[in-house]
């Protein structure tokens, strides 16, 4: 069973640009969550999508947005990039029917903003 | 305010030297406490879920326990391959399934 796939793995942008990151969840998982990981703040929740609807949103500015498609694949977008947006962006998928309730994480997209 | 605090921030052990990592939490309602392992450049890898005080889970050299205020990850006779960052996270009641609140992690280094 394939895991969570994130693309691209690495990217470099400059301030003011925008970026789109992609996530393909585990087959059958309908929930996709996004997290930002930085050395200073750790892992922070960005948003969650379920059946193409945003179910929850973390405390991030409106420059951070996302969407989910009918096949459960998800994208997140960051507009007007700032230096502080440099981070590892992690996508996780889950199945609410799971007994252990865990999230399955991808390997992340490493964003560097210059 | 809901918080998850892990200690110590970093831990260095000799191979075979057992120890414990701590995760204390203050949340209004717990719907699960999770332990993950994260290797450099990788996403977190699931280890355990604990749901209620008194619950214990084991996997190889790792054992997780839960009380009403904290969880411990006990590492027995660790090996160098156990070196990683260990993350604790909680799912709170009244929030959506995909939202976990993470602690800052404990960086474990096991020397041969």
PDB file of C-alpha atoms in Angstrom:
ATOM      1  CA  UNK A   1       0.000   0.000   0.000  1.00  0.00           C
ATOM      2  CA  UNK A   2       1.573   3.285  -1.101  1.00  0.00           C
ATOM      3  CA  UNK A   3       2.130   5.905   1.554  1.00  0.00           C
ATOM      4  CA  UNK A   4       1.435   9.627   1.502  1.00  0.00           C
ATOM      5  CA  UNK A   5       3.211  11.276  -1.417  1.00  0.00           C
ATOM      6  CA  UNK A   6       4.243  14.906  -1.408  1.00  0.00           C
ATOM      7  CA  UNK A   7       5.669  16.909  -4.283  1.00  0.00           C
ATOM      8  CA  UNK A   8       7.949  18.658  -4.757  1.00  0.00           C
ATOM      9  CA  UNK A   9      10.349  17.480  -2.057  1.00  0.00           C
ATOM     10  CA  UNK A  10      12.509  20.592  -2.206  1.00  0.00           C
ATOM     11  CA  UNK A  11      11.979  24.048  -3.598  1.00  0.00           C
ATOM     12  CA  UNK A  12      13.541  27.481  -3.377  1.00  0.00           C
ATOM     13  CA  UNK A  13      11.534  30.662  -3.848  1.00  0.00           C
ATOM     14  CA  UNK A  14      12.122  34.358  -3.342  1.00  0.00           C
ATOM     15  CA  UNK A  15      10.137  36.757  -1.202  1.00  0.00           C
ATOM     16  CA  UNK A  16       6.872  37.845  -2.762  1.00  0.00           C
ATOM     17  CA  UNK A  17       6.473  34.756  -4.905  1.00  0.00           C
ATOM     18  CA  UNK A  18       3.820  32.134  -4.387  1.00  0.00           C
ATOM     19  CA  UNK A  19       4.118  28.372  -4.103  1.00  0.00           C
ATOM     20  CA  UNK A  20       1.818  25.378  -4.522  1.00  0.00           C
ATOM     21  CA  UNK A  21       2.502  22.065  -2.792  1.00  0.00           C
ATOM     22  CA  UNK A  22       0.782  18.805  -3.605  1.00  0.00           C
ATOM     23  CA  UNK A  23      -0.221  15.809  -1.510  1.00  0.00           C
ATOM     24  CA  UNK A  24      -1.606  12.418  -2.513  1.00  0.00           C
ATOM     25  CA  UNK A  25      -3.061  10.590   0.494  1.00  0.00           C
ATOM     26  CA  UNK A  26      -3.101   6.874   1.142  1.00  0.00           C
ATOM     27  CA  UNK A  27      -5.699   5.180  -1.012  1.00  0.00           C
ATOM     28  CA  UNK A  28      -9.060   5.225   0.744  1.00  0.00           C
ATOM     29  CA  UNK A  29      -8.189   8.030   3.140  1.00  0.00           C
ATOM     30  CA  UNK A  30     -10.529  10.972   2.802  1.00  0.00           C
ATOM     31  CA  UNK A  31      -9.009  13.279   5.407  1.00  0.00           C
ATOM     32  CA  UNK A  32      -5.910  15.300   4.553  1.00  0.00           C
ATOM     33  CA  UNK A  33      -4.203  17.635   7.012  1.00  0.00           C
ATOM     34  CA  UNK A  34      -1.310  20.018   6.506  1.00  0.00           C
ATOM     35  CA  UNK A  35       1.326  20.990   9.050  1.00  0.00           C
ATOM     36  CA  UNK A  36       4.226  23.420   9.101  1.00  0.00           C
ATOM     37  CA  UNK A  37       7.399  22.350  10.892  1.00  0.00           C
ATOM     38  CA  UNK A  38      10.098  24.841  11.890  1.00  0.00           C
ATOM     39  CA  UNK A  39      12.937  24.544  14.422  1.00  0.00           C
ATOM     40  CA  UNK A  40      11.467  27.314  16.559  1.00  0.00           C
ATOM     41  CA  UNK A  41       7.752  26.476  16.530  1.00  0.00           C
ATOM     42  CA  UNK A  42       7.796  22.737  15.953  1.00  0.00           C
ATOM     43  CA  UNK A  43       4.871  21.123  14.177  1.00  0.00           C
ATOM     44  CA  UNK A  44       1.893  23.433  13.772  1.00  0.00           C
ATOM     45  CA  UNK A  45      -1.482  22.591  12.282  1.00  0.00           C
ATOM     46  CA  UNK A  46      -2.407  24.523   9.135  1.00  0.00           C
ATOM     47  CA  UNK A  47      -5.715  23.036   7.976  1.00  0.00           C
ATOM     48  CA  UNK A  48      -7.666  19.856   7.380  1.00  0.00           C
ATOM     49  CA  UNK A  49      -9.807  18.820   4.438  1.00  0.00           C
ATOM     50  CA  UNK A  50     -12.402  16.080   4.277  1.00  0.00           C
ATOM     51  CA  UNK A  51     -14.461  15.291   1.206  1.00  0.00           C
ATOM     52  CA  UNK A  52     -13.337  18.523  -0.502  1.00  0.00           C
ATOM     53  CA  UNK A  53     -14.427  20.680   2.470  1.00  0.00           C
ATOM     54  CA  UNK A  54     -12.164  22.492   4.883  1.00  0.00           C
ATOM     55  CA  UNK A  55     -12.984  21.054   8.268  1.00  0.00           C
ATOM     56  CA  UNK A  56     -10.583  23.018  10.440  1.00  0.00           C
ATOM     57  CA  UNK A  57      -8.026  25.780  10.147  1.00  0.00           C
ATOM     58  CA  UNK A  58      -5.055  26.665  12.290  1.00  0.00           C
ATOM     59  CA  UNK A  59      -3.834  30.086  13.326  1.00  0.00           C
ATOM     60  CA  UNK A  60      -2.106  31.139  10.116  1.00  0.00           C
ATOM     61  CA  UNK A  61      -2.632  34.216   7.939  1.00  0.00           C
ATOM     62  CA  UNK A  62      -4.881  34.141   4.903  1.00  0.00           C
ATOM     63  CA  UNK A  63      -1.825  33.820   2.643  1.00  0.00           C
ATOM     64  CA  UNK A  64      -1.990  30.130   3.458  1.00  0.00           C
ATOM     65  CA  UNK A  65      -4.782  28.313   1.671  1.00  0.00           C
ATOM     66  CA  UNK A  66      -5.620  24.861   0.501  1.00  0.00           C
ATOM     67  CA  UNK A  67      -8.064  22.732  -1.347  1.00  0.00           C
ATOM     68  CA  UNK A  68      -8.980  19.110  -1.852  1.00  0.00           C
ATOM     69  CA  UNK A  69     -10.091  17.407  -5.015  1.00  0.00           C
ATOM     70  CA  UNK A  70     -12.684  14.709  -5.539  1.00  0.00           C
ATOM     71  CA  UNK A  71      -9.979  12.021  -5.572  1.00  0.00           C
ATOM     72  CA  UNK A  72      -8.857  13.246  -2.096  1.00  0.00           C
ATOM     73  CA  UNK A  73      -5.604  14.697  -3.420  1.00  0.00           C
ATOM     74  CA  UNK A  74      -4.861  18.036  -1.813  1.00  0.00           C
ATOM     75  CA  UNK A  75      -2.873  21.149  -2.574  1.00  0.00           C
ATOM     76  CA  UNK A  76      -1.791  24.002  -0.373  1.00  0.00           C
ATOM     77  CA  UNK A  77      -0.797  27.420  -1.586  1.00  0.00           C
ATOM     78  CA  UNK A  78       1.222  30.151   0.066  1.00  0.00           C
ATOM     79  CA  UNK A  79       1.063  33.564  -1.569  1.00  0.00           C
ATOM     80  CA  UNK A  80       3.360  36.562  -1.118  1.00  0.00           C
ATOM     81  CA  UNK A  81       6.080  34.463   0.457  1.00  0.00           C
ATOM     82  CA  UNK A  82       7.992  35.794   3.457  1.00  0.00           C
ATOM     83  CA  UNK A  83      11.362  34.659   4.820  1.00  0.00           C
ATOM     84  CA  UNK A  84       9.571  33.187   7.827  1.00  0.00           C
ATOM     85  CA  UNK A  85       7.638  30.797   5.593  1.00  0.00           C
ATOM     86  CA  UNK A  86      10.801  28.711   5.157  1.00  0.00           C
ATOM     87  CA  UNK A  87       9.850  25.380   6.679  1.00  0.00           C
ATOM     88  CA  UNK A  88       9.112  21.727   6.130  1.00  0.00           C
ATOM     89  CA  UNK A  89       5.472  21.381   5.063  1.00  0.00           C
ATOM     90  CA  UNK A  90       4.007  18.035   5.987  1.00  0.00           C
ATOM     91  CA  UNK A  91       0.855  16.437   4.713  1.00  0.00           C
ATOM     92  CA  UNK A  92      -0.923  13.705   6.631  1.00  0.00           C
ATOM     93  CA  UNK A  93      -3.840  11.491   5.736  1.00  0.00           C
ATOM     94  CA  UNK A  94      -6.128   9.528   7.992  1.00  0.00           C
ATOM     95  CA  UNK A  95      -9.112   7.242   8.092  1.00  0.00           C
ATOM     96  CA  UNK A  96     -11.659   7.955  10.823  1.00  0.00           C
ATOM     97  CA  UNK A  97     -12.397   4.249  10.968  1.00  0.00           C
ATOM     98  CA  UNK A  98      -8.905   3.424  12.204  1.00  0.00           C
ATOM     99  CA  UNK A  99      -8.763   1.879  15.686  1.00  0.00           C
ATOM    100  CA  UNK A 100      -5.472   3.563  16.487  1.00  0.00           C
ATOM    101  CA  UNK A 101      -6.562   6.920  15.060  1.00  0.00           C
ATOM    102  CA  UNK A 102      -3.134   7.915  13.811  1.00  0.00           C
ATOM    103  CA  UNK A 103      -2.226  10.305  11.055  1.00  0.00           C
ATOM    104  CA  UNK A 104       0.068   9.011   8.322  1.00  0.00           C
ATOM    105  CA  UNK A 105       2.621  11.597   7.293  1.00  0.00           C
ATOM    106  CA  UNK A 106       4.417  12.122   4.020  1.00  0.00           C
ATOM    107  CA  UNK A 107       8.102  12.992   3.839  1.00  0.00           C
ATOM    108  CA  UNK A 108       7.351  16.666   3.424  1.00  0.00           C
ATOM    109  CA  UNK A 109       8.142  19.519   1.073  1.00  0.00           C
ATOM    110  CA  UNK A 110      11.145  21.566   2.174  1.00  0.00           C
ATOM    111  CA  UNK A 111      10.536  25.223   1.236  1.00  0.00           C
ATOM    112  CA  UNK A 112      13.346  27.775   1.370  1.00  0.00           C
ATOM    113  CA  UNK A 113      12.448  31.438   0.869  1.00  0.00           C
ATOM    114  CA  UNK A 114      15.326  33.754  -0.064  1.00  0.00           C
TER     115      UNK A 114
ATOM    116  CA  UNK B   1      -4.644  27.184  27.065  1.00  0.00           C
ATOM    117  CA  UNK B   2      -4.097  23.678  25.714  1.00  0.00           C
ATOM    118  CA  UNK B   3      -0.438  22.752  25.889  1.00  0.00           C
ATOM    119  CA  UNK B   4       1.865  19.820  25.260  1.00  0.00           C
ATOM    120  CA  UNK B   5       5.332  19.971  26.815  1.00  0.00           C
ATOM    121  CA  UNK B   6       8.084  17.432  26.257  1.00  0.00           C
ATOM    122  CA  UNK B   7      11.196  16.929  28.334  1.00  0.00           C
ATOM    123  CA  UNK B   8      14.085  16.770  28.114  1.00  0.00           C
ATOM    124  CA  UNK B   9      14.742  18.686  24.899  1.00  0.00           C
ATOM    125  CA  UNK B  10      17.699  16.424  24.164  1.00  0.00           C
ATOM    126  CA  UNK B  11      18.926  13.191  25.672  1.00  0.00           C
ATOM    127  CA  UNK B  12      22.206  11.399  25.098  1.00  0.00           C
ATOM    128  CA  UNK B  13      22.444   7.742  26.105  1.00  0.00           C
ATOM    129  CA  UNK B  14      25.004   5.011  25.851  1.00  0.00           C
ATOM    130  CA  UNK B  15      23.884   1.877  24.071  1.00  0.00           C
ATOM    131  CA  UNK B  16      22.042  -0.283  26.600  1.00  0.00           C
ATOM    132  CA  UNK B  17      21.360   2.596  28.998  1.00  0.00           C
ATOM    133  CA  UNK B  18      17.598   2.672  29.616  1.00  0.00           C
ATOM    134  CA  UNK B  19      15.731   5.956  30.154  1.00  0.00           C
ATOM    135  CA  UNK B  20      12.373   7.703  29.803  1.00  0.00           C
ATOM    136  CA  UNK B  21      11.010  10.644  27.849  1.00  0.00           C
ATOM    137  CA  UNK B  22       8.212  12.747  29.298  1.00  0.00           C
ATOM    138  CA  UNK B  23       5.186  14.400  27.711  1.00  0.00           C
ATOM    139  CA  UNK B  24       2.951  16.487  29.938  1.00  0.00           C
ATOM    140  CA  UNK B  25      -0.310  17.896  28.667  1.00  0.00           C
ATOM    141  CA  UNK B  26      -2.958  20.342  29.777  1.00  0.00           C
ATOM    142  CA  UNK B  27      -5.993  19.942  27.562  1.00  0.00           C
ATOM    143  CA  UNK B  28      -9.679  20.342  28.210  1.00  0.00           C
ATOM    144  CA  UNK B  29     -10.534  16.888  26.930  1.00  0.00           C
ATOM    145  CA  UNK B  30      -8.250  14.172  25.598  1.00  0.00           C
ATOM    146  CA  UNK B  31      -9.292  12.040  22.627  1.00  0.00           C
ATOM    147  CA  UNK B  32      -5.960  10.345  22.214  1.00  0.00           C
ATOM    148  CA  UNK B  33      -2.262  10.822  22.901  1.00  0.00           C
ATOM    149  CA  UNK B  34       0.155   9.859  20.167  1.00  0.00           C
ATOM    150  CA  UNK B  35       3.860   9.121  20.024  1.00  0.00           C
ATOM    151  CA  UNK B  36       5.743   9.548  16.772  1.00  0.00           C
ATOM    152  CA  UNK B  37       9.348   9.062  15.770  1.00  0.00           C
ATOM    153  CA  UNK B  38      10.949  11.414  13.241  1.00  0.00           C
ATOM    154  CA  UNK B  39      14.259  10.814  11.488  1.00  0.00           C
ATOM    155  CA  UNK B  40      16.149  13.720   9.879  1.00  0.00           C
ATOM    156  CA  UNK B  41      14.605  14.738   6.553  1.00  0.00           C
ATOM    157  CA  UNK B  42      11.625  12.429   7.008  1.00  0.00           C
ATOM    158  CA  UNK B  43       8.032  12.766   8.105  1.00  0.00           C
ATOM    159  CA  UNK B  44       6.912  11.560  11.535  1.00  0.00           C
ATOM    160  CA  UNK B  45       6.370   7.808  11.838  1.00  0.00           C
ATOM    161  CA  UNK B  46       3.580   6.567  14.085  1.00  0.00           C
ATOM    162  CA  UNK B  47       4.511   4.566  17.180  1.00  0.00           C
ATOM    163  CA  UNK B  48       1.601   4.422  19.658  1.00  0.00           C
ATOM    164  CA  UNK B  49      -1.853   5.724  20.538  1.00  0.00           C
ATOM    165  CA  UNK B  50      -3.029   5.886  24.149  1.00  0.00           C
ATOM    166  CA  UNK B  51      -6.610   6.763  25.015  1.00  0.00           C
ATOM    167  CA  UNK B  52      -7.082   6.509  28.757  1.00  0.00           C
ATOM    168  CA  UNK B  53      -5.119   6.778  31.997  1.00  0.00           C
ATOM    169  CA  UNK B  54      -3.466   3.514  32.951  1.00  0.00           C
ATOM    170  CA  UNK B  55      -3.122   2.333  29.385  1.00  0.00           C
ATOM    171  CA  UNK B  56       0.235   0.942  28.233  1.00  0.00           C
ATOM    172  CA  UNK B  57       1.536  -0.019  24.788  1.00  0.00           C
ATOM    173  CA  UNK B  58       4.769  -1.795  23.863  1.00  0.00           C
ATOM    174  CA  UNK B  59       6.788  -2.239  20.716  1.00  0.00           C
ATOM    175  CA  UNK B  60      10.248  -3.776  20.749  1.00  0.00           C
ATOM    176  CA  UNK B  61      12.371  -1.628  23.091  1.00  0.00           C
ATOM    177  CA  UNK B  62       9.711   1.055  23.517  1.00  0.00           C
ATOM    178  CA  UNK B  63       6.893   1.228  26.038  1.00  0.00           C
ATOM    179  CA  UNK B  64       4.404   4.097  26.320  1.00  0.00           C
ATOM    180  CA  UNK B  65       2.309   4.804  29.397  1.00  0.00           C
ATOM    181  CA  UNK B  66      -0.399   7.366  30.144  1.00  0.00           C
ATOM    182  CA  UNK B  67      -1.662   9.128  33.265  1.00  0.00           C
ATOM    183  CA  UNK B  68      -4.206  11.926  33.572  1.00  0.00           C
ATOM    184  CA  UNK B  69      -1.499  14.554  33.255  1.00  0.00           C
ATOM    185  CA  UNK B  70       1.390  13.000  31.353  1.00  0.00           C
ATOM    186  CA  UNK B  71       2.762  10.213  29.234  1.00  0.00           C
ATOM    187  CA  UNK B  72       6.106   8.494  29.345  1.00  0.00           C
ATOM    188  CA  UNK B  73       8.022   6.774  26.585  1.00  0.00           C
ATOM    189  CA  UNK B  74      10.339   4.256  28.185  1.00  0.00           C
ATOM    190  CA  UNK B  75      13.302   3.048  26.141  1.00  0.00           C
ATOM    191  CA  UNK B  76      14.867  -0.183  27.351  1.00  0.00           C
ATOM    192  CA  UNK B  77      18.428  -1.070  26.339  1.00  0.00           C
ATOM    193  CA  UNK B  78      18.471   1.382  23.420  1.00  0.00           C
ATOM    194  CA  UNK B  79      20.525   0.868  20.289  1.00  0.00           C
ATOM    195  CA  UNK B  80      22.108   3.487  18.018  1.00  0.00           C
ATOM    196  CA  UNK B  81      19.287   2.979  15.504  1.00  0.00           C
ATOM    197  CA  UNK B  82      16.852   4.325  18.119  1.00  0.00           C
ATOM    198  CA  UNK B  83      18.431   7.757  17.651  1.00  0.00           C
ATOM    199  CA  UNK B  84      15.712  10.107  16.380  1.00  0.00           C
ATOM    200  CA  UNK B  85      13.397  12.897  17.482  1.00  0.00           C
ATOM    201  CA  UNK B  86      10.435  11.593  19.462  1.00  0.00           C
ATOM    202  CA  UNK B  87       7.269  13.626  19.213  1.00  0.00           C
ATOM    203  CA  UNK B  88       4.232  13.557  21.452  1.00  0.00           C
ATOM    204  CA  UNK B  89       0.869  14.843  20.214  1.00  0.00           C
ATOM    205  CA  UNK B  90      -2.691  15.045  21.500  1.00  0.00           C
ATOM    206  CA  UNK B  91      -6.074  15.036  19.837  1.00  0.00           C
ATOM    207  CA  UNK B  92      -8.503  17.099  21.857  1.00  0.00           C
ATOM    208  CA  UNK B  93     -12.228  16.638  22.189  1.00  0.00           C
ATOM    209  CA  UNK B  94     -14.320  19.044  20.150  1.00  0.00           C
ATOM    210  CA  UNK B  95     -11.762  19.301  17.377  1.00  0.00           C
ATOM    211  CA  UNK B  96     -11.546  17.648  14.010  1.00  0.00           C
ATOM    212  CA  UNK B  97      -9.875  14.304  13.468  1.00  0.00           C
ATOM    213  CA  UNK B  98      -6.869  15.575  11.556  1.00  0.00           C
ATOM    214  CA  UNK B  99      -5.818  18.203  14.058  1.00  0.00           C
ATOM    215  CA  UNK B 100      -3.107  17.163  16.488  1.00  0.00           C
ATOM    216  CA  UNK B 101      -1.288  19.452  18.891  1.00  0.00           C
ATOM    217  CA  UNK B 102       2.385  18.524  19.056  1.00  0.00           C
ATOM    218  CA  UNK B 103       5.061  19.012  21.670  1.00  0.00           C
ATOM    219  CA  UNK B 104       8.479  20.329  20.670  1.00  0.00           C
ATOM    220  CA  UNK B 105      10.014  16.868  20.679  1.00  0.00           C
ATOM    221  CA  UNK B 106      12.923  15.156  22.394  1.00  0.00           C
ATOM    222  CA  UNK B 107      16.083  14.577  20.361  1.00  0.00           C
ATOM    223  CA  UNK B 108      17.477  11.210  21.386  1.00  0.00           C
ATOM    224  CA  UNK B 109      21.044  10.233  20.572  1.00  0.00           C
ATOM    225  CA  UNK B 110      22.279   6.744  21.410  1.00  0.00           C
ATOM    226  CA  UNK B 111      26.032   6.255  21.296  1.00  0.00           C
ATOM    227  CA  UNK B 112      27.539   2.807  20.588  1.00  0.00           C
TER     228      UNK B 112
END
